[in-house]
């Protein structure tokens, strides 16, 4: 999670802060881990609107952009952990698997978890999480504080902690399988204590708050674009993978929603109807989707800051094709930085989970229309 976190401290953060300070609102249209939304919300006196197709993104964004006061982390942890009836302190939930993990033991764990009552244990226990980790996540989900913003802060901490524990290579498209070579990786992931990580992560999130209260929307960026105005500074970090993001983040999505229908396949995916699908991740449609989005943002007269890998990505888009598409409706200024980003298996030249790549930062201003035509707001 947090593909833009590294870039924020390497030029992007200063640029979006300076541009957002001149706007009436900052709109993060593909907010993902909410790293950019959090950055602007906590630093600039401007409301942030975070938009993404996925619910987990709305939870992460909302945990900060919807609050203008820090939350007390010890109070939150006390209420939350007490609500589990101390279950999260029991060895069955906090047990370690660092030694004596075998293929047979993993397969047995999978069989036992498959009939569990808890949604996370049933879907992912023995796969992405050890049975103990999965039970802990279920227990924590079941005792989330009812009141907002406490609930969102705790749920965001749980999503973050779960992302750190998954027994998978960097994302949740597929868990490690119990082969001889992967046993050590599974053992390492299963040895992580979810509750301990929640205790570490929650204070970081709880202490953050927005300078001005913002909003979150779970919707298609293209729908939201029609409702924006010339006061909005829009940040665009669209998909660069030809695989749907919901394939990589379904475990976090299930935790955010607290449930999913029966899962299937090696990746333990919920049914397709429960996984948001984006035209930006379809190779034959991504450019058209981007063109429509840019046209709508031009109609709404928004200024844009956009990032994208310079080289061609697996969804067919490249920095160059984006500049070409944008140059009709917008004046485009380009800055380029070397960035580290997750390829999600989507880069054409390598399958490494993380690699260095050149990423463009573009600032776009709507071109003024020719004389005689009126400037309209959507
Ligand atoms: C490259 S990631 C954004 C990463 C984010 N800036 C961060 O720092 O974590 C792209 C995001 O776009 C979302 N997405 C894909 N298609 C979308 C659409 N049509 N509307 C809104 N969000 C979309 C995905 O769910 C994913 O979270």
PDB file of N, CA and C and ligand atoms in Angstrom, residues 1-5 8 28-37 51-54 56-57 217-223 235-241 244-246 249 276-281 289 307-308 344 359, ligand 1:
ATOM      1  N   UNK A   1       0.836  -1.204   0.000  1.00  0.00           N
ATOM      2  CA  UNK A   1       0.000   0.000   0.000  1.00  0.00           C
ATOM      3  C   UNK A   1       0.872   1.256   0.000  1.00  0.00           C
ATOM      4  N   UNK A   2       0.316   2.294  -0.576  1.00  0.00           N
ATOM      5  CA  UNK A   2       0.997   3.584  -0.470  1.00  0.00           C
ATOM      6  C   UNK A   2       1.977   3.842  -1.589  1.00  0.00           C
ATOM      7  N   UNK A   3       1.541   3.577  -2.828  1.00  0.00           N
ATOM      8  CA  UNK A   3       2.467   3.713  -3.933  1.00  0.00           C
ATOM      9  C   UNK A   3       3.010   5.130  -4.048  1.00  0.00           C
ATOM     10  N   UNK A   4       2.278   6.128  -3.593  1.00  0.00           N
ATOM     11  CA  UNK A   4       2.721   7.516  -3.740  1.00  0.00           C
ATOM     12  C   UNK A   4       3.467   8.016  -2.501  1.00  0.00           C
ATOM     13  N   UNK A   5       3.558   7.183  -1.461  1.00  0.00           N
ATOM     14  CA  UNK A   5       4.165   7.648  -0.214  1.00  0.00           C
ATOM     15  C   UNK A   5       5.612   8.111  -0.442  1.00  0.00           C
ATOM     16  N   UNK A   8       5.842  11.398  -2.344  1.00  0.00           N
ATOM     17  CA  UNK A   8       5.411  12.570  -1.578  1.00  0.00           C
ATOM     18  C   UNK A   8       6.596  13.275  -0.935  1.00  0.00           C
ATOM     19  N   UNK A  28      -8.898  13.870  -4.766  1.00  0.00           N
ATOM     20  CA  UNK A  28      -8.013  12.739  -5.069  1.00  0.00           C
ATOM     21  C   UNK A  28      -8.893  11.678  -5.726  1.00  0.00           C
ATOM     22  N   UNK A  29      -8.880  11.632  -7.084  1.00  0.00           N
ATOM     23  CA  UNK A  29      -9.896  10.827  -7.785  1.00  0.00           C
ATOM     24  C   UNK A  29      -9.599   9.329  -7.827  1.00  0.00           C
ATOM     25  N   UNK A  30      -8.361   8.924  -7.523  1.00  0.00           N
ATOM     26  CA  UNK A  30      -8.017   7.486  -7.477  1.00  0.00           C
ATOM     27  C   UNK A  30      -7.233   7.295  -6.178  1.00  0.00           C
ATOM     28  N   UNK A  31      -7.894   7.380  -5.045  1.00  0.00           N
ATOM     29  CA  UNK A  31      -7.172   7.636  -3.792  1.00  0.00           C
ATOM     30  C   UNK A  31      -6.418   6.432  -3.227  1.00  0.00           C
ATOM     31  N   UNK A  32      -6.778   5.186  -3.586  1.00  0.00           N
ATOM     32  CA  UNK A  32      -6.007   4.005  -3.170  1.00  0.00           C
ATOM     33  C   UNK A  32      -5.725   3.971  -1.677  1.00  0.00           C
ATOM     34  N   UNK A  33      -4.456   3.971  -1.315  1.00  0.00           N
ATOM     35  CA  UNK A  33      -4.077   3.910   0.105  1.00  0.00           C
ATOM     36  C   UNK A  33      -4.357   5.219   0.836  1.00  0.00           C
ATOM     37  N   UNK A  34      -4.755   6.247   0.105  1.00  0.00           N
ATOM     38  CA  UNK A  34      -5.087   7.577   0.658  1.00  0.00           C
ATOM     39  C   UNK A  34      -3.848   8.360   1.098  1.00  0.00           C
ATOM     40  N   UNK A  35      -2.669   7.922   0.665  1.00  0.00           N
ATOM     41  CA  UNK A  35      -1.433   8.614   1.080  1.00  0.00           C
ATOM     42  C   UNK A  35      -1.470  10.090   0.672  1.00  0.00           C
ATOM     43  N   UNK A  36      -1.933  10.369  -0.540  1.00  0.00           N
ATOM     44  CA  UNK A  36      -1.926  11.755  -1.024  1.00  0.00           C
ATOM     45  C   UNK A  36      -3.046  12.552  -0.337  1.00  0.00           C
ATOM     46  N   UNK A  37      -4.201  11.927  -0.168  1.00  0.00           N
ATOM     47  CA  UNK A  37      -5.314  12.588   0.549  1.00  0.00           C
ATOM     48  C   UNK A  37      -4.870  12.973   1.965  1.00  0.00           C
ATOM     49  N   UNK A  51     -11.790   9.872  -3.600  1.00  0.00           N
ATOM     50  CA  UNK A  51     -12.692   9.039  -4.416  1.00  0.00           C
ATOM     51  C   UNK A  51     -11.947   7.780  -4.851  1.00  0.00           C
ATOM     52  N   UNK A  52     -12.588   6.643  -4.758  1.00  0.00           N
ATOM     53  CA  UNK A  52     -12.020   5.403  -5.281  1.00  0.00           C
ATOM     54  C   UNK A  52     -13.163   4.410  -5.460  1.00  0.00           C
ATOM     55  N   UNK A  53     -12.941   3.420  -6.327  1.00  0.00           N
ATOM     56  CA  UNK A  53     -13.950   2.367  -6.518  1.00  0.00           C
ATOM     57  C   UNK A  53     -14.026   1.443  -5.309  1.00  0.00           C
ATOM     58  N   UNK A  54     -12.927   1.384  -4.538  1.00  0.00           N
ATOM     59  CA  UNK A  54     -12.853   0.370  -3.486  1.00  0.00           C
ATOM     60  C   UNK A  54     -13.174   0.946  -2.105  1.00  0.00           C
ATOM     61  N   UNK A  56     -12.158  -0.116   0.819  1.00  0.00           N
ATOM     62  CA  UNK A  56     -11.044  -0.041   1.774  1.00  0.00           C
ATOM     63  C   UNK A  56     -10.343   1.309   1.667  1.00  0.00           C
ATOM     64  N   UNK A  57     -10.332   1.844   0.448  1.00  0.00           N
ATOM     65  CA  UNK A  57      -9.711   3.155   0.238  1.00  0.00           C
ATOM     66  C   UNK A  57     -10.514   4.243   0.954  1.00  0.00           C
ATOM     67  N   UNK A 217     -15.936   9.433  -1.161  1.00  0.00           N
ATOM     68  CA  UNK A 217     -16.979   8.857  -2.025  1.00  0.00           C
ATOM     69  C   UNK A 217     -16.440   7.557  -2.608  1.00  0.00           C
ATOM     70  N   UNK A 218     -17.255   6.503  -2.562  1.00  0.00           N
ATOM     71  CA  UNK A 218     -16.892   5.252  -3.238  1.00  0.00           C
ATOM     72  C   UNK A 218     -17.663   5.223  -4.555  1.00  0.00           C
ATOM     73  N   UNK A 219     -16.981   5.580  -5.628  1.00  0.00           N
ATOM     74  CA  UNK A 219     -17.658   5.686  -6.924  1.00  0.00           C
ATOM     75  C   UNK A 219     -16.607   5.727  -8.029  1.00  0.00           C
ATOM     76  N   UNK A 220     -17.100   5.734  -9.256  1.00  0.00           N
ATOM     77  CA  UNK A 220     -16.232   5.849 -10.418  1.00  0.00           C
ATOM     78  C   UNK A 220     -15.782   7.307 -10.573  1.00  0.00           C
ATOM     79  N   UNK A 221     -14.485   7.484 -10.760  1.00  0.00           N
ATOM     80  CA  UNK A 221     -13.928   8.839 -10.906  1.00  0.00           C
ATOM     81  C   UNK A 221     -14.625   9.616 -12.021  1.00  0.00           C
ATOM     82  N   UNK A 222     -14.995   8.915 -13.082  1.00  0.00           N
ATOM     83  CA  UNK A 222     -15.604   9.588 -14.233  1.00  0.00           C
ATOM     84  C   UNK A 222     -16.975  10.158 -13.873  1.00  0.00           C
ATOM     85  N   UNK A 223     -17.709   9.480 -13.011  1.00  0.00           N
ATOM     86  CA  UNK A 223     -19.000  10.026 -12.544  1.00  0.00           C
ATOM     87  C   UNK A 223     -18.774  11.278 -11.703  1.00  0.00           C
ATOM     88  N   UNK A 235      -6.272  15.549  -8.294  1.00  0.00           N
ATOM     89  CA  UNK A 235      -5.066  14.724  -8.375  1.00  0.00           C
ATOM     90  C   UNK A 235      -5.434  13.408  -9.050  1.00  0.00           C
ATOM     91  N   UNK A 236      -4.703  13.073 -10.113  1.00  0.00           N
ATOM     92  CA  UNK A 236      -4.983  11.835 -10.859  1.00  0.00           C
ATOM     93  C   UNK A 236      -3.793  10.885 -10.769  1.00  0.00           C
ATOM     94  N   UNK A 237      -4.043   9.703 -10.226  1.00  0.00           N
ATOM     95  CA  UNK A 237      -3.044   8.628 -10.201  1.00  0.00           C
ATOM     96  C   UNK A 237      -3.777   7.352 -10.628  1.00  0.00           C
ATOM     97  N   UNK A 238      -4.155   7.282 -11.920  1.00  0.00           N
ATOM     98  CA  UNK A 238      -5.017   6.184 -12.368  1.00  0.00           C
ATOM     99  C   UNK A 238      -4.258   4.859 -12.465  1.00  0.00           C
ATOM    100  N   UNK A 239      -4.978   3.751 -12.653  1.00  0.00           N
ATOM    101  CA  UNK A 239      -4.331   2.438 -12.760  1.00  0.00           C
ATOM    102  C   UNK A 239      -3.328   2.391 -13.906  1.00  0.00           C
ATOM    103  N   UNK A 240      -2.255   1.626 -13.697  1.00  0.00           N
ATOM    104  CA  UNK A 240      -1.307   1.383 -14.782  1.00  0.00           C
ATOM    105  C   UNK A 240      -1.214  -0.114 -15.078  1.00  0.00           C
ATOM    106  N   UNK A 241      -2.085  -0.895 -14.415  1.00  0.00           N
ATOM    107  CA  UNK A 241      -2.043  -2.342 -14.586  1.00  0.00           C
ATOM    108  C   UNK A 241      -3.222  -2.820 -15.428  1.00  0.00           C
ATOM    109  N   UNK A 244      -7.213  -5.943 -12.800  1.00  0.00           N
ATOM    110  CA  UNK A 244      -8.040  -5.086 -11.950  1.00  0.00           C
ATOM    111  C   UNK A 244      -7.418  -4.933 -10.552  1.00  0.00           C
ATOM    112  N   UNK A 245      -7.466  -3.731 -10.007  1.00  0.00           N
ATOM    113  CA  UNK A 245      -6.922  -3.513  -8.662  1.00  0.00           C
ATOM    114  C   UNK A 245      -7.674  -4.334  -7.617  1.00  0.00           C
ATOM    115  N   UNK A 246      -8.949  -4.588  -7.901  1.00  0.00           N
ATOM    116  CA  UNK A 246      -9.729  -5.367  -6.931  1.00  0.00           C
ATOM    117  C   UNK A 246      -9.175  -6.789  -6.804  1.00  0.00           C
ATOM    118  N   UNK A 249      -6.366  -6.295  -4.122  1.00  0.00           N
ATOM    119  CA  UNK A 249      -6.718  -5.752  -2.806  1.00  0.00           C
ATOM    120  C   UNK A 249      -7.996  -6.365  -2.222  1.00  0.00           C
ATOM    121  N   UNK A 276     -14.970  -4.524  -7.608  1.00  0.00           N
ATOM    122  CA  UNK A 276     -15.145  -3.409  -8.531  1.00  0.00           C
ATOM    123  C   UNK A 276     -14.247  -3.555  -9.764  1.00  0.00           C
ATOM    124  N   UNK A 277     -14.811  -3.222 -10.912  1.00  0.00           N
ATOM    125  CA  UNK A 277     -14.065  -3.354 -12.159  1.00  0.00           C
ATOM    126  C   UNK A 277     -13.905  -1.977 -12.807  1.00  0.00           C
ATOM    127  N   UNK A 278     -12.742  -1.747 -13.386  1.00  0.00           N
ATOM    128  CA  UNK A 278     -12.445  -0.419 -13.937  1.00  0.00           C
ATOM    129  C   UNK A 278     -12.046  -0.517 -15.399  1.00  0.00           C
ATOM    130  N   UNK A 279     -12.552   0.389 -16.215  1.00  0.00           N
ATOM    131  CA  UNK A 279     -12.146   0.446 -17.630  1.00  0.00           C
ATOM    132  C   UNK A 279     -10.682   0.874 -17.738  1.00  0.00           C
ATOM    133  N   UNK A 280     -10.170   1.545 -16.703  1.00  0.00           N
ATOM    134  CA  UNK A 280      -8.776   1.982 -16.737  1.00  0.00           C
ATOM    135  C   UNK A 280      -7.826   0.780 -16.656  1.00  0.00           C
ATOM    136  N   UNK A 281      -8.342  -0.386 -16.261  1.00  0.00           N
ATOM    137  CA  UNK A 281      -7.499  -1.583 -16.194  1.00  0.00           C
ATOM    138  C   UNK A 281      -7.831  -2.574 -17.306  1.00  0.00           C
ATOM    139  N   UNK A 289     -11.046   5.552 -21.715  1.00  0.00           N
ATOM    140  CA  UNK A 289     -11.537   5.931 -20.375  1.00  0.00           C
ATOM    141  C   UNK A 289     -10.843   7.207 -19.904  1.00  0.00           C
ATOM    142  N   UNK A 307       0.133  11.948 -12.006  1.00  0.00           N
ATOM    143  CA  UNK A 307       1.373  11.161 -12.046  1.00  0.00           C
ATOM    144  C   UNK A 307       1.119   9.913 -12.883  1.00  0.00           C
ATOM    145  N   UNK A 308       2.158   9.488 -13.602  1.00  0.00           N
ATOM    146  CA  UNK A 308       2.038   8.229 -14.353  1.00  0.00           C
ATOM    147  C   UNK A 308       3.433   7.768 -14.770  1.00  0.00           C
ATOM    148  N   UNK A 344       2.586  -4.336  -9.457  1.00  0.00           N
ATOM    149  CA  UNK A 344       1.423  -5.226  -9.407  1.00  0.00           C
ATOM    150  C   UNK A 344       1.472  -6.212 -10.575  1.00  0.00           C
ATOM    151  N   UNK A 359       8.816   8.169 -13.254  1.00  0.00           N
ATOM    152  CA  UNK A 359       7.399   8.512 -13.173  1.00  0.00           C
ATOM    153  C   UNK A 359       7.241  10.007 -13.471  1.00  0.00           C
TER     154      UNK A 359
HETATM  155  C1  LIG B   1      -2.444   3.675  -8.906  1.00  0.00           C
HETATM  156  S1  LIG B   1      -3.695   3.347  -7.710  1.00  0.00           S
HETATM  157  C2  LIG B   1      -3.744   4.852  -6.773  1.00  0.00           C
HETATM  158  C3  LIG B   1      -2.709   4.852  -5.700  1.00  0.00           C
HETATM  159  C4  LIG B   1      -2.827   5.983  -4.716  1.00  0.00           C
HETATM  160  N1  LIG B   1      -2.516   7.264  -5.296  1.00  0.00           N
HETATM  161  C5  LIG B   1      -1.913   5.687  -3.522  1.00  0.00           C
HETATM  162  O1  LIG B   1      -1.009   6.484  -3.224  1.00  0.00           O
HETATM  163  O2  LIG B   1      -2.099   4.640  -2.905  1.00  0.00           O
HETATM  164  C6  LIG B   1      -5.183   3.425  -8.631  1.00  0.00           C
HETATM  165  C7  LIG B   1      -6.455   3.381  -7.804  1.00  0.00           C
HETATM  166  O3  LIG B   1      -7.537   3.703  -8.685  1.00  0.00           O
HETATM  167  C8  LIG B   1      -8.682   2.992  -8.271  1.00  0.00           C
HETATM  168  N2  LIG B   1      -9.573   2.983  -9.448  1.00  0.00           N
HETATM  169  C9  LIG B   1      -9.475   2.270 -10.587  1.00  0.00           C
HETATM  170  N3  LIG B   1     -10.416   2.640 -11.464  1.00  0.00           N
HETATM  171  C10 LIG B   1     -11.130   3.618 -10.878  1.00  0.00           C
HETATM  172  C11 LIG B   1     -12.234   4.416 -11.288  1.00  0.00           C
HETATM  173  N4  LIG B   1     -12.779   4.250 -12.495  1.00  0.00           N
HETATM  174  N5  LIG B   1     -12.721   5.328 -10.430  1.00  0.00           N
HETATM  175  C12 LIG B   1     -12.168   5.489  -9.189  1.00  0.00           C
HETATM  176  N6  LIG B   1     -11.123   4.756  -8.751  1.00  0.00           N
HETATM  177  C13 LIG B   1     -10.605   3.843  -9.581  1.00  0.00           C
HETATM  178  C14 LIG B   1      -8.143   1.651  -7.841  1.00  0.00           C
HETATM  179  O4  LIG B   1      -9.055   1.033  -6.958  1.00  0.00           O
HETATM  180  C15 LIG B   1      -6.821   2.061  -7.177  1.00  0.00           C
HETATM  181  O5  LIG B   1      -7.006   2.247  -5.805  1.00  0.00           O
END
